[in-house]
Coordinates of C-alpha atoms in Angstrom, one line a residue:
M1 CA 10.0 -14.5 8.1
R2 CA 9.6 -17.8 6.1
R3 CA 8.2 -21.0 7.5
L4 CA 10.2 -24.2 6.7
I5 CA 8.2 -27.3 6.5
S6 CA 9.8 -31.2 5.3
W7 CA 7.6 -32.5 3.1
Q8 CA 7.3 -36.1 1.8
L9 CA 5.2 -34.3 -1.1
L10 CA 7.1 -32.2 -2.2
S11 CA 7.7 -33.2 -5.9
L12 CA 3.6 -33.3 -5.8
L13 CA 3.8 -29.4 -5.5
I14 CA 6.7 -28.9 -7.1
V15 CA 4.9 -30.3 -9.9
G16 CA 1.4 -28.7 -9.5
M17 CA 3.2 -25.2 -9.8
A18 CA 5.6 -26.2 -12.9
A19 CA 2.3 -26.9 -14.7
G20 CA 1.0 -23.5 -13.9
A21 CA -2.5 -24.4 -14.9
Q22 CA -5.7 -22.3 -16.3
V23 CA -8.4 -21.8 -13.8
D24 CA -11.5 -20.2 -14.3
N25 CA -10.7 -17.4 -11.3
S26 CA -14.1 -15.8 -12.7
N27 CA -16.3 -16.5 -8.9
Q28 CA -13.0 -15.9 -6.9
S29 CA -14.3 -13.3 -4.2
S30 CA -13.8 -9.6 -6.3
Q31 CA -14.7 -7.6 -3.0
S32 CA -11.4 -5.5 -2.6
P33 CA -11.9 -4.3 1.0
S34 CA -10.0 -1.3 0.6
N35 CA -13.5 0.2 -1.2
P36 CA -15.5 1.2 0.4
P37 CA -19.5 0.3 -0.6
G38 CA -21.9 1.9 -2.0
D39 CA -19.2 4.7 -3.2
S40 CA -18.2 4.6 -7.2
T41 CA -14.8 6.2 -6.3
T42 CA -12.1 4.1 -5.9
P43 CA -8.8 5.2 -4.3
P44 CA -6.0 4.0 -5.9
G45 CA -5.8 0.2 -5.4
A46 CA -4.3 -1.8 -2.1
S47 CA -2.4 -4.9 -3.2
A48 CA 1.1 -5.2 -2.9
T49 CA 3.1 -7.5 -4.9
A50 CA 7.0 -7.2 -2.6
A51 CA 7.5 -11.1 -2.8
T52 CA 8.2 -10.6 1.0
P53 CA 7.2 -7.1 2.5
A54 CA 7.1 -6.2 6.2
P55 CA 4.7 -8.0 8.0
G56 CA 1.6 -5.8 7.7
T57 CA 3.8 -3.2 5.4
P58 CA 0.2 -1.2 4.3
S59 CA 1.4 -1.2 0.0
V60 CA -0.9 0.4 -3.1
T61 CA 0.3 -0.6 -6.6
V62 CA -1.2 1.3 -9.2
T63 CA -1.9 0.9 -12.5
S64 CA -2.7 3.7 -15.5
Q65 CA -4.0 3.0 -18.8
K66 CA -2.8 3.1 -22.3
P67 CA -2.3 6.3 -23.7
R68 CA -5.3 5.9 -26.8
N69 CA -7.6 8.4 -28.1
E70 CA -10.4 9.4 -25.7
P71 CA -13.7 11.2 -27.3
T72 CA -13.7 15.2 -26.7
L73 CA -16.2 15.8 -23.5
P74 CA -18.8 17.9 -23.8
K75 CA -18.6 21.2 -22.8
L76 CA -20.8 22.2 -19.5
A77 CA -20.3 26.4 -19.7
P78 CA -23.2 27.8 -17.2
D79 CA -24.9 28.7 -19.1
K80 CA -25.5 25.7 -21.6
F81 CA -29.1 25.8 -21.2
T82 CA -29.2 29.1 -22.5
K83 CA -27.4 28.7 -26.0
C84 CA -29.0 25.8 -26.7
Y85 CA -32.8 27.6 -25.8
A86 CA -31.6 30.9 -27.9
T87 CA -30.3 28.4 -30.9
Q88 CA -33.6 25.9 -30.8
N89 CA -36.3 28.6 -30.0
T90 CA -38.9 28.7 -32.9
A91 CA -41.9 30.1 -31.1
G92 CA -40.7 33.8 -31.5
P93 CA -40.1 36.6 -29.7
G94 CA -41.0 36.7 -26.3
Q95 CA -43.3 33.1 -26.1
L96 CA -41.7 30.0 -24.3
D97 CA -40.9 27.4 -27.2
G98 CA -42.2 24.0 -24.8
L99 CA -40.3 21.8 -27.4
A100 CA -37.6 23.8 -27.8
M101 CA -36.9 23.8 -23.3
S102 CA -37.5 20.1 -23.4
L103 CA -34.6 19.1 -26.2
C104 CA -32.1 21.6 -24.5
Q105 CA -33.2 19.6 -21.1
M106 CA -32.5 16.7 -22.5
E107 CA -28.8 17.8 -24.5
L108 CA -28.4 19.0 -21.0
A109 CA -28.7 15.9 -18.5
R110 CA -27.4 13.5 -21.3
D111 CA -23.4 15.5 -22.2
T112 CA -23.9 15.8 -17.9
R113 CA -24.6 12.3 -17.4
I114 CA -21.3 11.7 -19.8
V115 CA -18.5 14.0 -18.2
I116 CA -20.4 12.3 -14.4
N117 CA -19.3 9.3 -16.2
K118 CA -15.9 9.6 -16.7
C119 CA -15.1 11.9 -14.4
I120 CA -16.6 8.6 -11.8
N121 CA -14.8 6.6 -14.1
R122 CA -17.1 3.6 -13.4
D123 CA -16.2 1.0 -16.1
G124 CA -12.6 2.3 -15.8
K125 CA -11.9 3.0 -19.5
S126 CA -11.3 6.7 -18.4
A127 CA -7.6 7.1 -18.7
P128 CA -6.5 10.2 -16.4
P129 CA -6.6 12.5 -18.2
A130 CA -10.2 12.3 -19.9
A131 CA -10.7 12.1 -16.3
I132 CA -9.1 15.0 -14.9
Q133 CA -10.6 16.8 -17.5
A134 CA -14.3 15.9 -17.1
C135 CA -13.8 16.6 -13.4
T136 CA -12.5 19.3 -13.5
E137 CA -15.2 20.4 -16.0
L138 CA -18.4 19.1 -13.1
L139 CA -16.0 21.8 -11.1
D140 CA -15.7 24.7 -13.4
S141 CA -19.5 24.3 -14.2
K142 CA -20.8 23.7 -11.0
T143 CA -23.2 21.3 -11.6
V144 CA -22.3 19.8 -8.6
E145 CA -22.3 21.9 -5.3
G146 CA -22.4 22.5 -1.9
H147 CA -19.9 19.6 0.1
E148 CA -20.7 17.2 -2.5
R149 CA -17.8 18.5 -4.6
F150 CA -16.0 16.5 -2.4
Y151 CA -17.2 13.2 -4.5
P152 CA -15.4 15.1 -8.4
L153 CA -12.3 16.4 -6.2
L154 CA -11.7 12.7 -5.0
N155 CA -12.4 10.9 -8.3
R156 CA -9.7 13.7 -9.8
A157 CA -7.3 13.1 -7.3
M158 CA -7.7 9.7 -7.6
A159 CA -6.5 10.7 -11.6
Y160 CA -4.1 12.7 -10.4
F161 CA -2.1 10.1 -8.5
V162 CA -2.4 7.5 -11.4
Q163 CA -0.4 10.0 -14.0
G164 CA 2.0 10.8 -11.0
D165 CA 1.0 14.0 -9.8
K166 CA 0.4 13.4 -5.8
Q167 CA 1.2 17.1 -5.0
R168 CA -2.3 17.6 -7.1
A169 CA -3.8 14.3 -5.5
L170 CA -2.6 15.7 -2.4
D171 CA -4.3 19.8 -2.9
D172 CA -7.6 18.0 -4.3
F173 CA -7.8 15.2 -1.0
N174 CA -7.4 18.3 1.1
T175 CA -10.1 20.3 -0.6
A176 CA -12.2 17.7 -0.3
V177 CA -11.9 17.1 3.2
K178 CA -12.1 21.0 3.9
I179 CA -15.1 21.2 1.9
A180 CA -17.1 18.2 3.9
P181 CA -14.8 17.4 7.5
K182 CA -18.6 15.9 8.7
Y183 CA -17.8 13.2 6.2
A184 CA -16.3 10.2 6.9
K185 CA -15.0 9.6 3.3
P186 CA -12.8 11.7 2.0
Y187 CA -10.7 11.6 5.7
Y188 CA -10.4 7.4 4.8
Y189 CA -8.9 8.4 1.0
R190 CA -6.4 10.3 2.3
G191 CA -5.9 8.4 4.3
V192 CA -5.1 5.7 1.5
F193 CA -2.7 8.4 -0.1
Y194 CA -0.8 9.2 3.2
A195 CA -0.7 5.7 3.5
T196 CA 1.2 4.8 0.2
Q197 CA 3.4 7.6 0.8
T198 CA 4.3 5.7 4.2
D199 CA 3.9 8.8 6.3
L200 CA 1.3 6.0 8.5
D201 CA 1.3 8.0 12.0
A202 CA -0.9 10.9 8.9
A203 CA -2.9 8.3 7.7
L204 CA -3.7 6.7 10.7
R205 CA -4.7 10.0 12.0
D206 CA -7.2 10.4 8.7
F207 CA -8.7 6.9 9.5
D208 CA -9.9 8.0 13.5
T209 CA -11.2 10.7 12.5
A210 CA -13.1 9.0 9.2
L211 CA -14.3 5.9 11.5
S212 CA -15.3 8.4 14.0
L213 CA -17.6 10.2 11.6
N214 CA -18.4 7.1 10.5
P215 CA -18.2 3.6 13.0
K216 CA -18.9 0.8 10.0
L217 CA -16.7 2.3 7.7
V218 CA -14.9 -1.3 7.2
P219 CA -12.0 -0.3 4.5
A220 CA -11.0 2.3 6.7
L221 CA -11.2 -0.8 9.5
R222 CA -8.9 -3.1 7.8
Q223 CA -6.2 0.1 6.7
R224 CA -5.9 1.0 10.1
A225 CA -5.9 -2.6 11.3
I226 CA -2.8 -3.1 8.8
I227 CA -1.1 0.0 9.9
H228 CA -2.1 -0.8 13.6
L229 CA 0.0 -4.0 13.0
T230 CA 2.5 -2.7 11.6
Q231 CA 3.2 -0.4 14.1
N232 CA 3.6 -3.5 16.3
N233 CA -0.2 -3.4 18.3
P234 CA -1.5 -6.4 17.1
S235 CA -4.4 -6.0 19.6
G236 CA -6.0 -3.3 17.8
A237 CA -5.0 -4.9 14.7
L238 CA -7.3 -7.8 15.5
A239 CA -9.9 -5.5 17.3
D240 CA -10.3 -3.9 13.9
F241 CA -10.0 -7.1 12.1
S242 CA -12.3 -8.3 13.4
E243 CA -14.8 -5.3 13.9
A244 CA -14.8 -5.3 10.2
V245 CA -15.9 -9.0 10.2
R246 CA -18.7 -8.1 12.5
L247 CA -19.9 -5.5 10.2
Q248 CA -19.1 -7.8 7.4
P249 CA -19.5 -11.1 7.9
K250 CA -19.6 -12.8 4.4
S251 CA -16.8 -11.3 3.3
A252 CA -14.4 -13.4 2.8
A253 CA -11.0 -11.9 2.4
L254 CA -11.9 -10.1 5.3
W255 CA -12.7 -13.3 7.1
S256 CA -9.0 -14.4 5.4
D257 CA -6.8 -11.2 7.3
R258 CA -8.3 -12.2 10.2
G259 CA -6.4 -15.3 9.8
H260 CA -3.5 -13.7 8.6
L261 CA -2.6 -12.1 11.6
R262 CA -3.7 -14.6 14.1
I263 CA -0.5 -16.2 11.8
L264 CA 1.5 -13.8 13.4
T265 CA 1.2 -13.9 15.9
R266 CA 0.6 -17.5 16.5
D267 CA -2.7 -18.1 17.5
Y268 CA -2.6 -21.4 14.5
D269 CA -6.3 -22.7 16.3
G270 CA -7.4 -19.3 15.3
A271 CA -6.5 -19.2 11.9
L272 CA -7.6 -22.2 10.9
K273 CA -10.8 -21.7 11.5
D274 CA -10.9 -18.2 10.6
E275 CA -9.5 -19.1 6.5
A276 CA -11.7 -22.0 6.8
E277 CA -14.8 -19.8 6.9
A278 CA -13.0 -17.3 4.5
I279 CA -13.1 -20.8 2.3
R280 CA -16.5 -21.9 2.9
L281 CA -17.9 -18.5 1.8
D282 CA -15.4 -18.6 -1.7
P283 CA -14.3 -21.7 -2.3
K284 CA -12.1 -20.3 -5.6
L285 CA -10.1 -17.5 -2.4
A286 CA -6.7 -19.3 -3.7
R287 CA -5.1 -16.8 -0.2
A288 CA -7.2 -18.2 1.9
Y289 CA -5.9 -22.3 1.0
F290 CA -2.5 -20.6 0.8
L291 CA -2.6 -19.1 4.6
R292 CA -4.4 -22.6 6.4
G293 CA -1.2 -24.0 4.8
A294 CA 0.9 -21.7 6.4
A295 CA -0.4 -22.3 9.9
F296 CA -0.8 -26.4 9.6
G297 CA 3.2 -26.2 8.3
D298 CA 4.5 -24.1 11.3
M299 CA 1.6 -26.8 13.2
G300 CA 3.6 -29.4 12.3
N301 CA 1.1 -31.1 10.4
S302 CA 2.8 -31.0 6.9
S303 CA 0.6 -33.5 4.4
N304 CA -2.5 -31.0 4.9
A305 CA 0.0 -27.9 4.0
V306 CA 0.5 -29.4 1.2
R307 CA -2.3 -30.1 0.0
D308 CA -3.7 -26.5 0.8
I309 CA -0.4 -25.0 -0.6
R310 CA -1.0 -26.7 -3.4
T311 CA -5.0 -25.8 -3.8
A312 CA -3.7 -22.1 -3.7
V313 CA -0.9 -22.3 -6.2
D314 CA -3.6 -23.9 -9.0
L315 CA -6.0 -21.3 -8.4
D316 CA -3.6 -18.6 -8.6
P317 CA 0.0 -19.4 -10.0
S318 CA 1.0 -16.3 -8.3
L319 CA 1.8 -17.1 -5.4
D320 CA 4.7 -19.1 -6.6
R321 CA 6.7 -16.2 -5.6
Y322 CA 6.5 -16.5 -1.7
I323 CA 7.8 -20.3 -2.1
S324 CA 11.5 -21.5 -2.5
T325 CA 12.9 -24.4 -1.8
M326 CA 16.7 -26.7 -1.2
G327 CA 16.1 -30.3 -1.8
K328 CA 13.3 -31.7 0.4
T329 CA 12.2 -29.1 2.5
A330 CA 9.8 -26.0 1.4
S331 CA 9.7 -22.5 3.1
I332 CA 6.9 -19.8 2.5
A333 CA 6.7 -16.4 3.2
L334 CA 3.3 -14.9 3.7
P335 CA 1.9 -12.8 1.0
P336 CA 0.4 -8.8 1.7
L337 CA -1.6 -8.6 3.8

């Protein structure tokens, strides 16, 4: 639904959009509620780019790296240390060579660290094929054993997903859930995958399971709230957003998300308070200004609406895609959650 606002200062807003001022967004909140804290595993990004999606529809935009030359990964064979020691040992048959043992241990640790860093893609520079190869090395060499194998499985699943191999991605997600059934994160990441495939019932089941195992997993609360909203359950969405805000009260993005929901349910006073808190926590969070402007517009407060919308577009010029004008009237659509 688009919002119609009559603005006497509309010309100023249009000038501000056209200027496309360059703004330093380095301090803008970079926390993504869809990423669980304390884990290097990163699911496909949970942002959307459609101009007028159905309110609350979960969507994921996946960006892949351009192909480039990757350095050759070391081979993590199970007998790597044995082979290294056989070539480094100078102490003679039946004698231990302490120096050779130390050198081989350091080499094994170095090679393992290289492969792990490629698998988890900590710096975001690993192309999907390199991440897949590295995670496969870790799994095949049994460097990681037991339920902890779900970490390389999830990272390999993400890489398969970015590469467009959805079946292999799902196979790895399923294996991760199977070997670590008492851990929340495998269910959460598989739920994100299902949400991208618009299988919302399956996604909801996984988010429910993840939260039964870890009620403090904020990203799962956020994703479940979006699905509740999509399935016309605003009270369920509000409960999940409110719990997420309670658990992470310093997250500007979560306050803004709840404000978004309040606009959809026409709780404009609540929306203004939530967006004001988001702005207090992060004065450069453009969407918070945009949403507060939408709430002001719905309340008939055109001057404050213009001020906030203009500030939002100055901070993030891409938000002007949600604004259309005709004469002295502008209509705005809410950006997606």
